[in-house]
Amino acid sequence: MNSAIIFGLLIALMLTGMPISIALGLTVLTFLWFLTTVPIEAVALKLFTGIESFEIMAIPFFILAGNFLTHGGVARRMIDFAVSLIGHWHGGLGLAGIVACAMFALVCGSSVATVAAIGAIVLPEMVRHGYPMRFGAGIITVAGSLGILMLPSIPKIVYAVSTNTSIGALFVAGLLPGSLLTAMLCAVTWYLAKKRDYPRMPRANWAETWHAFRESIWGLMLVVIIIGGIYSGLFTATEAAAMAAVYSFFIAVFVYKAITLKDVPRVLLRAANTSAMLLYIITNAVLFSFVLTNENIPSALADWILAQHLGWFGFLLLVNVLLLMAGNFMEPNSIILIMAPILTPAARKLGIDPVHFGIVIDVNMEVGLCHPPVGLNLYVASMIAGMRITELAVAVWPWLVTMLIFLVIVTYWPALTLFLPRLLGMM
């Protein structure tokens, strides 16, 4: 009964159009005030202690790093390097956009930032070379979602904090799935471009490729810093985020000189605004998790799910359906904060590794970013491309279907996710 009241109240508040963060907070306060004996003073205490976590500090640092990388000329150089490698293939500029999204995702941690940074450069170039805008916008909308699957990822951090899972293992676990998704998206793009006879770029010679690589090496070195630092034990995932922010500032201001020192306060303010918004959601979600735990709801739901005898196969199918449905109404971090503490105990009891489960949730969030009504990638790409949402929603279908196939592969092939963390001794 308590579960029905809590979730019924939350859904009712969300249906009014209330922001998810405020809906979570009001649900908690209402439930505690009328239906429990928990002192209301505990709410104030939990608001402070809930985000008093070393791991949560990684979120503002990665957001700051993403802002410096987006405006610091890193995206342009990664695109040039990708074009020099595969621009001469069928659909070369589209393929270069996907590869550039994958490279930018290795250092950014945000899908919206990836779409904005890569799309703003690639889409005008694709149209100038004779590609339909629908084709390019469809590619970048879906490929931008790699931003939360590859190495650093804000949703991964949120999941790790919610479920007490290793952030470093989650970071590395996304590498092989991300590489597979990149290859699958490239294969679909190449097939469609060849079938429709879209233009190809001239083949770059070795000197041009080497020059493009040298120009992009400063951005790509951030991958080495993050993986090398975490694997060697030199610093934790949170400290890696701080290093990424400092390094991104250095290359944006002093190496590529795309940002002047006068621009830095503006970048800091934008990162602070984004961080504050996200941390406010997390704070209220921590309160919500506190109520769930206090009422023993996660454990009770886990026992109920086990009693249905779904097995791990049926459970993962049910999770995918629930998360895909939630993606129609909520943004990724809110879904993870509400669903992960409830579903993870059942996953553990069924023998599903929490790192693998985290990547499955992450891929579901990727899908939600690419379709209406709340797909953030879709809205960012539509603004860049100057297209209507309904038109772009149709344009993404070939790549969105590819991502759904990829979701099935990741869900039922845990070795793909767990191979690298185990190889590196992270779990």
Tab-separated table of N, CA, C and O in Angstrom, residues 186-253:
chain	number	residue	atom	x	y	z
A	186	CYS	N	28.004	3.129	-38.135
A	186	CYS	CA	28.784	3.372	-39.354
A	186	CYS	C	28.333	2.442	-40.483
A	186	CYS	O	28.241	2.862	-41.651
A	187	ALA	N	28.047	1.183	-40.151
A	187	ALA	CA	27.620	0.222	-41.178
A	187	ALA	C	26.292	0.649	-41.808
A	187	ALA	O	26.132	0.595	-43.045
A	188	VAL	N	25.346	1.101	-40.991
A	188	VAL	CA	24.055	1.559	-41.516
A	188	VAL	C	24.241	2.800	-42.385
A	188	VAL	O	23.658	2.919	-43.472
A	189	THR	N	25.080	3.722	-41.920
A	189	THR	CA	25.338	4.956	-42.673
A	189	THR	C	25.987	4.643	-44.019
A	189	THR	O	25.595	5.203	-45.062
A	190	TRP	N	27.000	3.776	-44.006
A	190	TRP	CA	27.693	3.397	-45.252
A	190	TRP	C	26.721	2.749	-46.234
A	190	TRP	O	26.737	3.082	-47.436
A	191	TYR	N	25.870	1.854	-45.750
A	191	TYR	CA	24.912	1.167	-46.626
A	191	TYR	C	23.935	2.153	-47.264
A	191	TYR	O	23.691	2.122	-48.483
A	192	LEU	N	23.368	3.051	-46.443
A	192	LEU	CA	22.399	4.020	-46.966
A	192	LEU	C	23.067	4.989	-47.939
A	192	LEU	O	22.487	5.344	-48.975
A	193	ALA	N	24.280	5.427	-47.615
A	193	ALA	CA	24.986	6.366	-48.497
A	193	ALA	C	25.334	5.721	-49.832
A	193	ALA	O	25.220	6.349	-50.894
A	194	LYS	N	25.763	4.456	-49.782
A	194	LYS	CA	26.091	3.761	-51.034
A	194	LYS	C	24.839	3.523	-51.867
A	194	LYS	O	24.837	3.714	-53.094
A	195	LYS	N	23.752	3.125	-51.206
A	195	LYS	CA	22.495	2.864	-51.904
A	195	LYS	C	21.951	4.129	-52.567
A	195	LYS	O	21.409	4.084	-53.680
A	196	ARG	N	22.100	5.281	-51.895
A	196	ARG	CA	21.564	6.542	-52.411
A	196	ARG	C	22.596	7.350	-53.190
A	196	ARG	O	22.314	8.457	-53.641
A	197	ASP	N	23.804	6.796	-53.315
A	197	ASP	CA	24.886	7.425	-54.086
A	197	ASP	C	25.202	8.834	-53.585
A	197	ASP	O	25.298	9.786	-54.357
A	198	TYR	N	25.399	8.951	-52.281
A	198	TYR	CA	25.790	10.235	-51.713
A	198	TYR	C	27.269	10.499	-52.005
A	198	TYR	O	28.054	9.554	-52.231
A	199	PRO	N	27.702	11.760	-52.011
A	199	PRO	CA	29.086	12.101	-52.411
A	199	PRO	C	30.137	11.572	-51.444
A	199	PRO	O	29.860	11.326	-50.268
A	200	ARG	N	31.344	11.404	-51.970
A	200	ARG	CA	32.483	10.961	-51.170
A	200	ARG	C	33.546	12.048	-51.182
A	200	ARG	O	33.680	12.811	-52.135
A	201	MET	N	34.338	12.114	-50.115
A	201	MET	CA	35.422	13.093	-50.006
A	201	MET	C	36.665	12.551	-50.701
A	201	MET	O	36.833	11.335	-50.839
A	202	PRO	N	37.561	13.430	-51.139
A	202	PRO	CA	38.845	12.949	-51.687
A	202	PRO	C	39.642	12.214	-50.612
A	202	PRO	O	39.586	12.576	-49.437
A	203	ARG	N	40.388	11.197	-51.025
A	203	ARG	CA	41.208	10.441	-50.068
A	203	ARG	C	42.349	11.316	-49.554
A	203	ARG	O	43.079	11.934	-50.343
A	204	ALA	N	42.510	11.370	-48.250
A	204	ALA	CA	43.612	12.140	-47.651
A	204	ALA	C	44.906	11.351	-47.751
A	204	ALA	O	44.909	10.115	-47.628
A	205	ASN	N	46.016	12.044	-48.017
A	205	ASN	CA	47.308	11.347	-48.032
A	205	ASN	C	47.837	11.211	-46.605
A	205	ASN	O	47.272	11.762	-45.653
A	206	TRP	N	48.945	10.485	-46.464
A	206	TRP	CA	49.472	10.212	-45.133
A	206	TRP	C	49.895	11.485	-44.398
A	206	TRP	O	49.745	11.591	-43.176
A	207	ALA	N	50.410	12.443	-45.161
A	207	ALA	CA	50.846	13.698	-44.540
A	207	ALA	C	49.651	14.448	-43.932
A	207	ALA	O	49.733	14.989	-42.822
A	208	GLU	N	48.517	14.468	-44.664
A	208	GLU	CA	47.310	15.140	-44.169
A	208	GLU	C	46.743	14.434	-42.942
A	208	GLU	O	46.304	15.074	-41.975
A	209	THR	N	46.761	13.088	-43.000
A	209	THR	CA	46.262	12.316	-41.847
A	209	THR	C	47.134	12.543	-40.621
A	209	THR	O	46.621	12.710	-39.509
A	210	TRP	N	48.447	12.553	-40.809
A	210	TRP	CA	49.379	12.764	-39.704
A	210	TRP	C	49.205	14.164	-39.098
A	210	TRP	O	49.214	14.329	-37.871
A	211	HIS	N	49.013	15.161	-39.976
A	211	HIS	CA	48.795	16.526	-39.490
A	211	HIS	C	47.501	16.614	-38.672
A	211	HIS	O	47.479	17.237	-37.604
A	212	ALA	N	46.431	15.979	-39.159
A	212	ALA	CA	45.147	15.996	-38.445
A	212	ALA	C	45.277	15.290	-37.099
A	212	ALA	O	44.693	15.728	-36.093
A	213	PHE	N	46.043	14.189	-37.077
A	213	PHE	CA	46.254	13.466	-35.820
A	213	PHE	C	47.017	14.326	-34.815
A	213	PHE	O	46.659	14.390	-33.636
A	214	ARG	N	48.062	14.990	-35.290
A	214	ARG	CA	48.855	15.847	-34.404
A	214	ARG	C	48.012	16.983	-33.825
A	214	ARG	O	48.169	17.360	-32.663
A	215	GLU	N	47.111	17.520	-34.630
A	215	GLU	CA	46.250	18.597	-34.165
A	215	GLU	C	45.256	18.113	-33.105
A	215	GLU	O	44.889	18.866	-32.198
A	216	SER	N	44.814	16.849	-33.249
A	216	SER	CA	43.792	16.324	-32.325
A	216	SER	C	44.384	15.616	-31.113
A	216	SER	O	43.643	15.246	-30.197
A	217	ILE	N	45.693	15.428	-31.097
A	217	ILE	CA	46.319	14.597	-30.065
A	217	ILE	C	46.112	15.166	-28.664
A	217	ILE	O	45.970	14.417	-27.681
A	218	TRP	N	46.035	16.501	-28.542
A	218	TRP	CA	45.843	17.093	-27.215
A	218	TRP	C	44.515	16.680	-26.610
A	218	TRP	O	44.424	16.388	-25.417
A	219	GLY	N	43.474	16.651	-27.434
A	219	GLY	CA	42.171	16.209	-26.938
A	219	GLY	C	42.140	14.725	-26.638
A	219	GLY	O	41.586	14.285	-25.628
A	220	LEU	N	42.752	13.929	-27.527
A	220	LEU	CA	42.751	12.474	-27.352
A	220	LEU	C	43.586	12.044	-26.153
A	220	LEU	O	43.348	10.976	-25.576
A	221	MET	N	44.570	12.850	-25.778
A	221	MET	CA	45.394	12.515	-24.614
A	221	MET	C	44.571	12.451	-23.330
A	221	MET	O	44.958	11.786	-22.364
A	222	LEU	N	43.451	13.139	-23.316
A	222	LEU	CA	42.592	13.117	-22.130
A	222	LEU	C	42.090	11.701	-21.846
A	222	LEU	O	41.885	11.326	-20.689
A	223	VAL	N	41.905	10.898	-22.911
A	223	VAL	CA	41.498	9.497	-22.744
A	223	VAL	C	42.570	8.741	-21.969
A	223	VAL	O	42.278	7.970	-21.042
A	224	VAL	N	43.820	8.964	-22.347
A	224	VAL	CA	44.949	8.301	-21.682
A	224	VAL	C	45.023	8.721	-20.212
A	224	VAL	O	45.258	7.898	-19.324
A	225	ILE	N	44.776	10.006	-19.962
A	225	ILE	CA	44.828	10.506	-18.584
A	225	ILE	C	43.760	9.839	-17.727
A	225	ILE	O	44.024	9.391	-16.610
A	226	ILE	N	42.542	9.744	-18.264
A	226	ILE	CA	41.435	9.181	-17.480
A	226	ILE	C	41.647	7.692	-17.229
A	226	ILE	O	41.619	7.223	-16.086
A	227	ILE	N	41.864	6.914	-18.320
A	227	ILE	CA	42.034	5.463	-18.161
A	227	ILE	C	43.312	5.149	-17.394
A	227	ILE	O	43.319	4.360	-16.450
A	228	GLY	N	44.423	5.770	-17.822
A	228	GLY	CA	45.710	5.482	-17.195
A	228	GLY	C	45.724	5.835	-15.725
A	228	GLY	O	46.232	5.072	-14.896
A	229	GLY	N	45.150	6.983	-15.385
A	229	GLY	CA	45.143	7.408	-13.991
A	229	GLY	C	44.325	6.507	-13.098
A	229	GLY	O	44.751	6.148	-11.994
A	230	ILE	N	43.133	6.113	-13.580
A	230	ILE	CA	42.268	5.241	-12.775
A	230	ILE	C	42.867	3.844	-12.670
A	230	ILE	O	42.927	3.247	-11.583
A	231	TYR	N	43.348	3.286	-13.804
A	231	TYR	CA	43.880	1.926	-13.810
A	231	TYR	C	45.149	1.810	-12.959
A	231	TYR	O	45.350	0.841	-12.232
A	232	SER	N	46.004	2.833	-13.051
A	232	SER	CA	47.266	2.778	-12.308
A	232	SER	C	47.078	3.050	-10.827
A	232	SER	O	47.996	2.828	-10.035
A	233	GLY	N	45.892	3.534	-10.448
A	233	GLY	CA	45.654	3.877	-9.062
A	233	GLY	C	46.193	5.246	-8.691
A	233	GLY	O	46.205	5.626	-7.519
A	234	LEU	N	46.651	6.004	-9.697
A	234	LEU	CA	47.199	7.333	-9.450
A	234	LEU	C	46.137	8.267	-8.890
A	234	LEU	O	46.406	9.095	-8.031
A	235	PHE	N	44.899	8.126	-9.395
A	235	PHE	CA	43.801	8.893	-8.824
A	235	PHE	C	42.482	8.165	-9.032
A	235	PHE	O	42.371	7.261	-9.853
A	236	THR	N	41.480	8.566	-8.251
A	236	THR	CA	40.149	7.962	-8.331
A	236	THR	C	39.381	8.562	-9.507
A	236	THR	O	39.846	9.493	-10.173
A	237	ALA	N	38.172	8.041	-9.750
A	237	ALA	CA	37.348	8.562	-10.841
A	237	ALA	C	36.996	10.032	-10.603
A	237	ALA	O	36.951	10.828	-11.547
A	238	THR	N	36.755	10.415	-9.348
A	238	THR	CA	36.448	11.816	-9.034
A	238	THR	C	37.654	12.701	-9.282
A	238	THR	O	37.545	13.800	-9.853
A	239	GLU	N	38.817	12.234	-8.879
A	239	GLU	CA	40.043	12.994	-9.136
A	239	GLU	C	40.348	13.049	-10.629
A	239	GLU	O	40.880	14.052	-11.131
A	240	ALA	N	39.970	11.988	-11.356
A	240	ALA	CA	40.122	11.997	-12.812
A	240	ALA	C	39.253	13.086	-13.439
A	240	ALA	O	39.655	13.745	-14.405
A	241	ALA	N	38.061	13.278	-12.876
A	241	ALA	CA	37.167	14.341	-13.367
A	241	ALA	C	37.792	15.711	-13.154
A	241	ALA	O	37.729	16.587	-14.031
A	242	ALA	N	38.408	15.911	-11.974
A	242	ALA	CA	39.066	17.186	-11.691
A	242	ALA	C	40.248	17.402	-12.631
A	242	ALA	O	40.453	18.513	-13.164
A	243	MET	N	41.015	16.345	-12.879
A	243	MET	CA	42.132	16.432	-13.822
A	243	MET	C	41.624	16.770	-15.223
A	243	MET	O	42.239	17.565	-15.944
A	244	ALA	N	40.505	16.156	-15.614
A	244	ALA	CA	39.934	16.414	-16.938
A	244	ALA	C	39.539	17.883	-17.075
A	244	ALA	O	39.752	18.502	-18.133
A	245	ALA	N	38.962	18.457	-16.016
A	245	ALA	CA	38.554	19.864	-16.050
A	245	ALA	C	39.766	20.787	-16.200
A	245	ALA	O	39.758	21.712	-17.027
A	246	VAL	N	40.813	20.525	-15.421
A	246	VAL	CA	42.020	21.357	-15.483
A	246	VAL	C	42.700	21.210	-16.845
A	246	VAL	O	43.107	22.202	-17.472
A	247	TYR	N	42.816	19.977	-17.322
A	247	TYR	CA	43.472	19.725	-18.606
A	247	TYR	C	42.682	20.362	-19.760
A	247	TYR	O	43.270	20.949	-20.679
A	248	SER	N	41.343	20.254	-19.717
A	248	SER	CA	40.505	20.851	-20.757
A	248	SER	C	40.660	22.368	-20.785
A	248	SER	O	40.712	22.981	-21.856
A	249	PHE	N	40.718	22.963	-19.593
A	249	PHE	CA	40.960	24.404	-19.503
A	249	PHE	C	42.296	24.760	-20.144
A	249	PHE	O	42.402	25.725	-20.925
A	250	PHE	N	43.323	23.975	-19.856
A	250	PHE	CA	44.669	24.255	-20.363
A	250	PHE	C	44.718	24.206	-21.890
A	250	PHE	O	45.234	25.141	-22.532
A	251	ILE	N	44.162	23.132	-22.498
A	251	ILE	CA	44.271	23.011	-23.958
A	251	ILE	C	43.352	24.007	-24.669
A	251	ILE	O	43.685	24.495	-25.757
A	252	ALA	N	42.192	24.327	-24.056
A	252	ALA	CA	41.268	25.270	-24.695
A	252	ALA	C	41.819	26.690	-24.692
A	252	ALA	O	41.658	27.429	-25.675
A	253	VAL	N	42.506	27.067	-23.598
A	253	VAL	CA	42.970	28.448	-23.450
A	253	VAL	C	44.393	28.638	-23.955
A	253	VAL	O	44.687	29.620	-24.666
